[in-house]
XYZ file of N, CA and C in Angstrom:
438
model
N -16.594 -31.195 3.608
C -15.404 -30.612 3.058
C -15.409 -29.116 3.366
N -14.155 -28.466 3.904
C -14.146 -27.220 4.364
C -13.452 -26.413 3.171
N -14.283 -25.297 2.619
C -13.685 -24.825 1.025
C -13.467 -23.115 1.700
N -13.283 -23.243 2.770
C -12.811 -21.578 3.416
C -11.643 -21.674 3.217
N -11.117 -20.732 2.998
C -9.398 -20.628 2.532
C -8.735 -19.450 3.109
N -7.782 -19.399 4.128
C -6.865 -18.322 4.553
C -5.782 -17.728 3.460
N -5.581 -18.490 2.840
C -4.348 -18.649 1.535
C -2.858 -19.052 2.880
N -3.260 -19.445 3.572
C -2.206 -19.909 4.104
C -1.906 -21.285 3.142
N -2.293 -22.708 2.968
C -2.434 -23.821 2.452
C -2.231 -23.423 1.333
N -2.773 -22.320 0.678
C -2.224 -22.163 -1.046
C -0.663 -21.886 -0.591
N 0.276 -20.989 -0.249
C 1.183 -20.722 -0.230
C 2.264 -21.824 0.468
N 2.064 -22.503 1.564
C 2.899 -23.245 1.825
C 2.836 -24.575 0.860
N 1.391 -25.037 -0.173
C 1.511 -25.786 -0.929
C 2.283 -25.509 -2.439
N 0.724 -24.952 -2.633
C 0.790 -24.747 -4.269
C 2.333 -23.897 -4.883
N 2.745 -22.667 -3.907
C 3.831 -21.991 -4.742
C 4.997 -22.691 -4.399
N 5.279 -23.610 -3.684
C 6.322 -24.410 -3.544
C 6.807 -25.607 -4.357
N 5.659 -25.675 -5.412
C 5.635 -26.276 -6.422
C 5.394 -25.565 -7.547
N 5.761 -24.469 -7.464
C 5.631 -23.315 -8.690
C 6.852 -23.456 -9.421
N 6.828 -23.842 -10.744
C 7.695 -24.021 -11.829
C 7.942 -22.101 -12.883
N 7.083 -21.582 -12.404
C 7.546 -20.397 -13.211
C 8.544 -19.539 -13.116
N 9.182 -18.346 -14.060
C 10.372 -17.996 -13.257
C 10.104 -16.016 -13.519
N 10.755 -15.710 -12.574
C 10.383 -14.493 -12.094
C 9.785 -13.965 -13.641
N 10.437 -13.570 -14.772
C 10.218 -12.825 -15.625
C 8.824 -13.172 -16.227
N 8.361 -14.609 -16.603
C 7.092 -15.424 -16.764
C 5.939 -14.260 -15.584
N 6.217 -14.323 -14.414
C 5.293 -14.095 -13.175
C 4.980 -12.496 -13.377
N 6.318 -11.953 -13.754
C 6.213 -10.368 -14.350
C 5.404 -9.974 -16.054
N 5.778 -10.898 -16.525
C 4.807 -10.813 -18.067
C 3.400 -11.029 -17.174
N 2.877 -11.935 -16.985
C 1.710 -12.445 -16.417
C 1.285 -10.951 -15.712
N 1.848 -10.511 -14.633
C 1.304 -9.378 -14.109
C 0.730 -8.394 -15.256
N 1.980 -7.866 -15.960
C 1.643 -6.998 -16.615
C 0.028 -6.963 -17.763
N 0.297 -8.474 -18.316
C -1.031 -9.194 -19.000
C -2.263 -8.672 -17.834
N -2.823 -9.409 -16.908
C -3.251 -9.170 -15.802
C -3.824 -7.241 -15.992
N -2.997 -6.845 -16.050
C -3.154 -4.898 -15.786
C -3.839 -4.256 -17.382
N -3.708 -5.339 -18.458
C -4.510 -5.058 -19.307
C -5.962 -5.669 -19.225
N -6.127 -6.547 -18.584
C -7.408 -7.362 -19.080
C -8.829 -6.349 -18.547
N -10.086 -5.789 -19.209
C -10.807 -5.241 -19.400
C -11.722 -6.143 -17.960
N -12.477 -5.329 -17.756
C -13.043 -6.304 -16.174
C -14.349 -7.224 -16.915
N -14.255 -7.249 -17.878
C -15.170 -8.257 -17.836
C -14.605 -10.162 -18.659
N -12.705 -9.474 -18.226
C -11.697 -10.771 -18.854
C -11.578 -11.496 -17.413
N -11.598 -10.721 -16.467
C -10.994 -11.268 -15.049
C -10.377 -12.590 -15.031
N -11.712 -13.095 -15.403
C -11.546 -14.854 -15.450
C -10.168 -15.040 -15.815
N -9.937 -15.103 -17.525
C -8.689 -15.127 -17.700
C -7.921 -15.053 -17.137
N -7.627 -14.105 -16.558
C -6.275 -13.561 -15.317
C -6.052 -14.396 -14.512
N -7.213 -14.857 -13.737
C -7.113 -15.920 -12.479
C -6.999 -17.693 -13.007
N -7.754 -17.307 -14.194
C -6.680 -19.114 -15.300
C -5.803 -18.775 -15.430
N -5.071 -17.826 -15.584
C -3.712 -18.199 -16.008
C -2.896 -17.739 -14.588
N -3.192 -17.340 -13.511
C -2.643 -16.972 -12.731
C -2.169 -18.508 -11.943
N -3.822 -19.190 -11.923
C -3.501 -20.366 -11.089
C -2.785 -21.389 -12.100
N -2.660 -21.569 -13.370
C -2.155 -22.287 -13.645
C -0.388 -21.873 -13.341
N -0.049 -20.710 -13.474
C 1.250 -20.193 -13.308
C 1.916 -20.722 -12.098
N 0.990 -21.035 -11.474
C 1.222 -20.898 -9.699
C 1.000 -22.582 -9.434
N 0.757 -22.687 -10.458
C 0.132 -24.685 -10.103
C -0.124 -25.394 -10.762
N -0.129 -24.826 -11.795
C -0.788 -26.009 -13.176
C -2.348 -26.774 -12.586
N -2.857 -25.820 -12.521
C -4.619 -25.676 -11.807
C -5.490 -25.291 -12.993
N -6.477 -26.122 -13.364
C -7.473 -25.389 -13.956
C -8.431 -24.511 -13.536
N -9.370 -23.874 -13.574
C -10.399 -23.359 -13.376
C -11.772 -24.252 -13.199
N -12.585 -24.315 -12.481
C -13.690 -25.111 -12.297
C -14.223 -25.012 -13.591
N -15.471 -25.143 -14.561
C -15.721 -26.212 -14.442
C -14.674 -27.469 -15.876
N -13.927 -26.742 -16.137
C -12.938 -27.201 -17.490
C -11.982 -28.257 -16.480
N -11.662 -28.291 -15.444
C -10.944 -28.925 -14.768
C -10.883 -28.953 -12.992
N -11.233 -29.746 -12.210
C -11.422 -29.038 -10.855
C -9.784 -29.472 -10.143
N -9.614 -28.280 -9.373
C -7.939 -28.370 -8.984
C -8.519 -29.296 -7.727
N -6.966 -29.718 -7.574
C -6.286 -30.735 -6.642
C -6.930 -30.422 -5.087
N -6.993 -29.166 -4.787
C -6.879 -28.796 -3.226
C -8.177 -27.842 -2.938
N -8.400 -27.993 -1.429
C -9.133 -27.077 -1.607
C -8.923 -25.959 -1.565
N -7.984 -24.818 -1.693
C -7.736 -23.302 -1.597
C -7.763 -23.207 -3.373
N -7.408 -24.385 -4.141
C -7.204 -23.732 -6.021
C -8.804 -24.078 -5.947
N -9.580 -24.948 -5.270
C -11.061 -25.272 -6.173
C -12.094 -23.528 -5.258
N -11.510 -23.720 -3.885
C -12.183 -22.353 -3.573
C -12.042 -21.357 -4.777
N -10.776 -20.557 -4.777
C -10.204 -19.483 -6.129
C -10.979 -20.036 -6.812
N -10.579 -21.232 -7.552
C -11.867 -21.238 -8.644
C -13.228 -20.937 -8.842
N -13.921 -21.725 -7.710
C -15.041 -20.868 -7.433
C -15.524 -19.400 -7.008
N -14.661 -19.388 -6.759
C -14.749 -17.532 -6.376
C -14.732 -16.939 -7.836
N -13.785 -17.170 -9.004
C -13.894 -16.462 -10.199
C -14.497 -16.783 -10.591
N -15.183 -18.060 -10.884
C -15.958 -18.319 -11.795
C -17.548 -18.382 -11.384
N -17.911 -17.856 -10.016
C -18.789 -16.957 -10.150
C -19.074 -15.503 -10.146
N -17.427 -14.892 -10.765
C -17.621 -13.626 -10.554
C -17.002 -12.829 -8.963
N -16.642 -13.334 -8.083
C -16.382 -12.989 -7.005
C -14.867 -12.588 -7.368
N -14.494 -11.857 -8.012
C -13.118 -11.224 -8.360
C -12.218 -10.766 -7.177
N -12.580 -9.795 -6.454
C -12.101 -9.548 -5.506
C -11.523 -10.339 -4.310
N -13.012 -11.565 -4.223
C -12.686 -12.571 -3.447
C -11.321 -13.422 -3.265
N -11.738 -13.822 -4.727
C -10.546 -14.404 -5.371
C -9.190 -14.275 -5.440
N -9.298 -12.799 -5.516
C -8.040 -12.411 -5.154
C -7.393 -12.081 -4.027
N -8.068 -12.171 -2.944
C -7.599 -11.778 -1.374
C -7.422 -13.049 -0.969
N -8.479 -14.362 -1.459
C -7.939 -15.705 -1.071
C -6.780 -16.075 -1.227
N -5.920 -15.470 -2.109
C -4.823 -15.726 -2.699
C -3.529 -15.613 -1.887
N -3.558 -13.771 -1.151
C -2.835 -13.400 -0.626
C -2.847 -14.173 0.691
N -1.604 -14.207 0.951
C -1.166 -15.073 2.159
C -1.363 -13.915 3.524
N -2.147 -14.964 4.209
C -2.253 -14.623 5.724
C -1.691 -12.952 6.242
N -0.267 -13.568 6.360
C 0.656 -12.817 6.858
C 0.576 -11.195 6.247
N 0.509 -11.239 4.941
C 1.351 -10.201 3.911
C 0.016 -8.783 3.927
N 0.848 -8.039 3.359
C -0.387 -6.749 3.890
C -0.065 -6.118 2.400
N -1.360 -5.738 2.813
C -1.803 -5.047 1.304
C -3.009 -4.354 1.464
N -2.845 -3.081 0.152
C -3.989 -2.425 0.076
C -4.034 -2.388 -1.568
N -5.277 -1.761 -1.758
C -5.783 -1.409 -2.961
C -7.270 -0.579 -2.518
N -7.117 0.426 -4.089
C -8.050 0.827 -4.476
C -8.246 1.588 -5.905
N -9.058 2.605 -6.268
C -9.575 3.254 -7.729
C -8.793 4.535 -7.637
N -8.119 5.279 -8.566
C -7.661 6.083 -8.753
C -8.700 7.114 -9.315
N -8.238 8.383 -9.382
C -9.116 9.270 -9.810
C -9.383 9.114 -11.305
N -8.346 9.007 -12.087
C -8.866 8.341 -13.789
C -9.593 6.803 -13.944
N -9.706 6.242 -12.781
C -10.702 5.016 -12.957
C -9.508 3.859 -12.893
N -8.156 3.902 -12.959
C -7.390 2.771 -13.149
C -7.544 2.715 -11.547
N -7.115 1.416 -11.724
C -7.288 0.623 -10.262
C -5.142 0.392 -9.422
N -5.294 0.465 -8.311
C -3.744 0.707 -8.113
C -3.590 -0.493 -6.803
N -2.858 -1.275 -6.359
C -2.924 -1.754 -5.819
C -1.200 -2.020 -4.966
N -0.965 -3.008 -3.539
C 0.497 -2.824 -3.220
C 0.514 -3.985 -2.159
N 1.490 -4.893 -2.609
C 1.350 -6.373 -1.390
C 2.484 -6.554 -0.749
N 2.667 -6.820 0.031
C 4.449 -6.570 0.273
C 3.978 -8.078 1.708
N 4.561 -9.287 0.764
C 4.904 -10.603 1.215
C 5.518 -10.852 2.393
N 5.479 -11.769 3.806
C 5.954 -11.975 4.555
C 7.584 -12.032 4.693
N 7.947 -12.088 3.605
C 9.464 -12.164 3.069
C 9.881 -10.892 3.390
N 9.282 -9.716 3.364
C 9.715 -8.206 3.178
C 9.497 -8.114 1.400
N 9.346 -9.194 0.530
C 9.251 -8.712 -0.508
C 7.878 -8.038 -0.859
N 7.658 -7.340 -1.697
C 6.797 -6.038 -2.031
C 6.935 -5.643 -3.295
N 5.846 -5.042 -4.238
C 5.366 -4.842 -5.231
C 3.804 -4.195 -5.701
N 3.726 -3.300 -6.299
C 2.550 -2.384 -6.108
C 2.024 -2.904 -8.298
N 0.370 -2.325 -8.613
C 0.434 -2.438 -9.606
C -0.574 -0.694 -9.854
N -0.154 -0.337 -10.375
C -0.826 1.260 -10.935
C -1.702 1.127 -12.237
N -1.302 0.057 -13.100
C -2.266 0.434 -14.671
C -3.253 -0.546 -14.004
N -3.881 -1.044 -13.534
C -5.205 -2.111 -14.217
C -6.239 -1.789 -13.738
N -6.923 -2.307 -14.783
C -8.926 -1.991 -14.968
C -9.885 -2.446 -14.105
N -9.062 -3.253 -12.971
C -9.813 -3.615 -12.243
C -9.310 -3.934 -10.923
N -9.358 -3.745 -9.621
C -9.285 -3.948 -8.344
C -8.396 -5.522 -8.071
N -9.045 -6.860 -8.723
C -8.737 -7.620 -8.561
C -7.409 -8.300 -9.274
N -7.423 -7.577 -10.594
C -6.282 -7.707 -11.648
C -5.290 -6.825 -10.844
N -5.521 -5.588 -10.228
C -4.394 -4.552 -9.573
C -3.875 -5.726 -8.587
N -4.598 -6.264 -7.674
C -4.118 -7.212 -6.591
C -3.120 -8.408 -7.230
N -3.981 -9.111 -8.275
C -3.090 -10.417 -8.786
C -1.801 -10.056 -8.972
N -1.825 -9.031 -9.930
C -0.705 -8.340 -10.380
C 0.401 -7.833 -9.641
N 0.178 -7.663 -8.154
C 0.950 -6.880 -7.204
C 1.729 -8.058 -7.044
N 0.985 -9.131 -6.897
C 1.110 -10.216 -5.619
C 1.964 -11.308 -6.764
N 1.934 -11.071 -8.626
C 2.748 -11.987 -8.743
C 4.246 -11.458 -8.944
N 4.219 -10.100 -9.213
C 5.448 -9.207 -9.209
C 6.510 -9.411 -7.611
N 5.537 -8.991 -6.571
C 6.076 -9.585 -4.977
C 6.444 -11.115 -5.315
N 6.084 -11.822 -5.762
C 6.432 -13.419 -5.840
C 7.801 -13.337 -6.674
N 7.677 -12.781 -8.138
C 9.048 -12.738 -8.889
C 9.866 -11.859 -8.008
N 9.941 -10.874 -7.183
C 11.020 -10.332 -6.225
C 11.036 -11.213 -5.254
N 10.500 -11.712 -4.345
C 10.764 -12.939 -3.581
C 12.182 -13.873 -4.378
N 11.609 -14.074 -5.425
C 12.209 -15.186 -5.791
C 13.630 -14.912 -6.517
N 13.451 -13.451 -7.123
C 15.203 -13.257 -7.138
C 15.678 -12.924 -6.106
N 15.133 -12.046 -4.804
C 15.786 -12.217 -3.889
C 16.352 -13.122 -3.084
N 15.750 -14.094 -3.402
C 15.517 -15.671 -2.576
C 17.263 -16.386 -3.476
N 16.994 -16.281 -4.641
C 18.336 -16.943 -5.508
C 19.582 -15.934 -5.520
N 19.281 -14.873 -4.941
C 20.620 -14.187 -4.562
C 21.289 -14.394 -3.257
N 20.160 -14.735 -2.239
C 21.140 -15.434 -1.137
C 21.601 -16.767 -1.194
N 21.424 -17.702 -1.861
C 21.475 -19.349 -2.005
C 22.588 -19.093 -2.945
C-alpha cells in the first residue's frame, strides 16, 4: 500500500464530497488560529472531518489513503507535514514566524482563489487555516458564477 500523498487524490476526492459551507470552513479557520501548539491534533480532527467526515487514526481509520496518511502525520506529531499533505499540488503557498512569535501563513488555490492567516500559534494551524478560508472563497466564488 502506497501512503505517500501529493494532496492531489485528497482534493479531487475528499473536497468534492465536502458538505460544509463557506462560513462553517471560516469559523473552523479562525478556531484553528487559536489552538495553542500543543492542540494541533484537534485542528487536523476537525479539519478532516470538515473536509470528509474522516476520523483521525487511531479512534477511526479514514477511507483513503491521503485522510489515513494526514492522519498519521498528526497523530504522530508531524504537524507541518500534515499540513502541506493537504495542500494541493498545484496551489502555492508560503508560511512562516513573525517577529512576536505568531505564525502567518498565505495559499492561494489553483482556482486563483487565495487566503492568508496572521493570528496562529503555530506554522501548521497558520497553513490549515489559510487553506480552509481559500476553500470558503473558492466556493463563494464558485456559486457566484453557477
Amino acid at each position: 500500500m502506497n501512503f505517500v500523498t501529493s494532496g492531489s487524490q485528497w482534493w479531487q476526492g475528499r473536497l468534492a464530497r465536502c458538505s460544509a459551507r463557506p462560513e462553517e470552513l471560516t469559523a473552523l479557520a479562525d478556531r484553528c488560529e487559536t489552538l495553542a501548539p500543543d492542540e494541533q491534533r484537534l485542528g487536523f480532527e476537525r479539519t478532516l472531518r470538515a473536509l470528509g467526515d474522516v476520523a483521525l487514526a487511531p479512534e477511526g481509520l479514514a477511507g483513503d489513503n491521503d485522510s489515513l496518511w494526514v492522519s498519521l502525520l498528526a497523530d504522530s506529531g508531524a504537524y507541518e507535514s500534515a499540513a502541506l499533505a493537504l495542500i494541493p499540488p498545484a496551489a502555492a503557498f508560503s508560511g512562516g514566524r513573525l517577529e512576536d512569535g505568531r505564525f502567518s501563513a498565505q495559499i492561494v488555490l489553483p482556482s486563483g482563489a487565495g487566503a492568508h492567516s496572521r493570528e496562529a500559534k503555530s506554522l501548521a494551524m497558520a497553513w490549515l487555516a489559510a487553506l480552509l478560508r481559500a476553500l470558503a472563497r473558492e466556493m463563494i466564488e464558485e456559486s457566484r458564477l453557477h
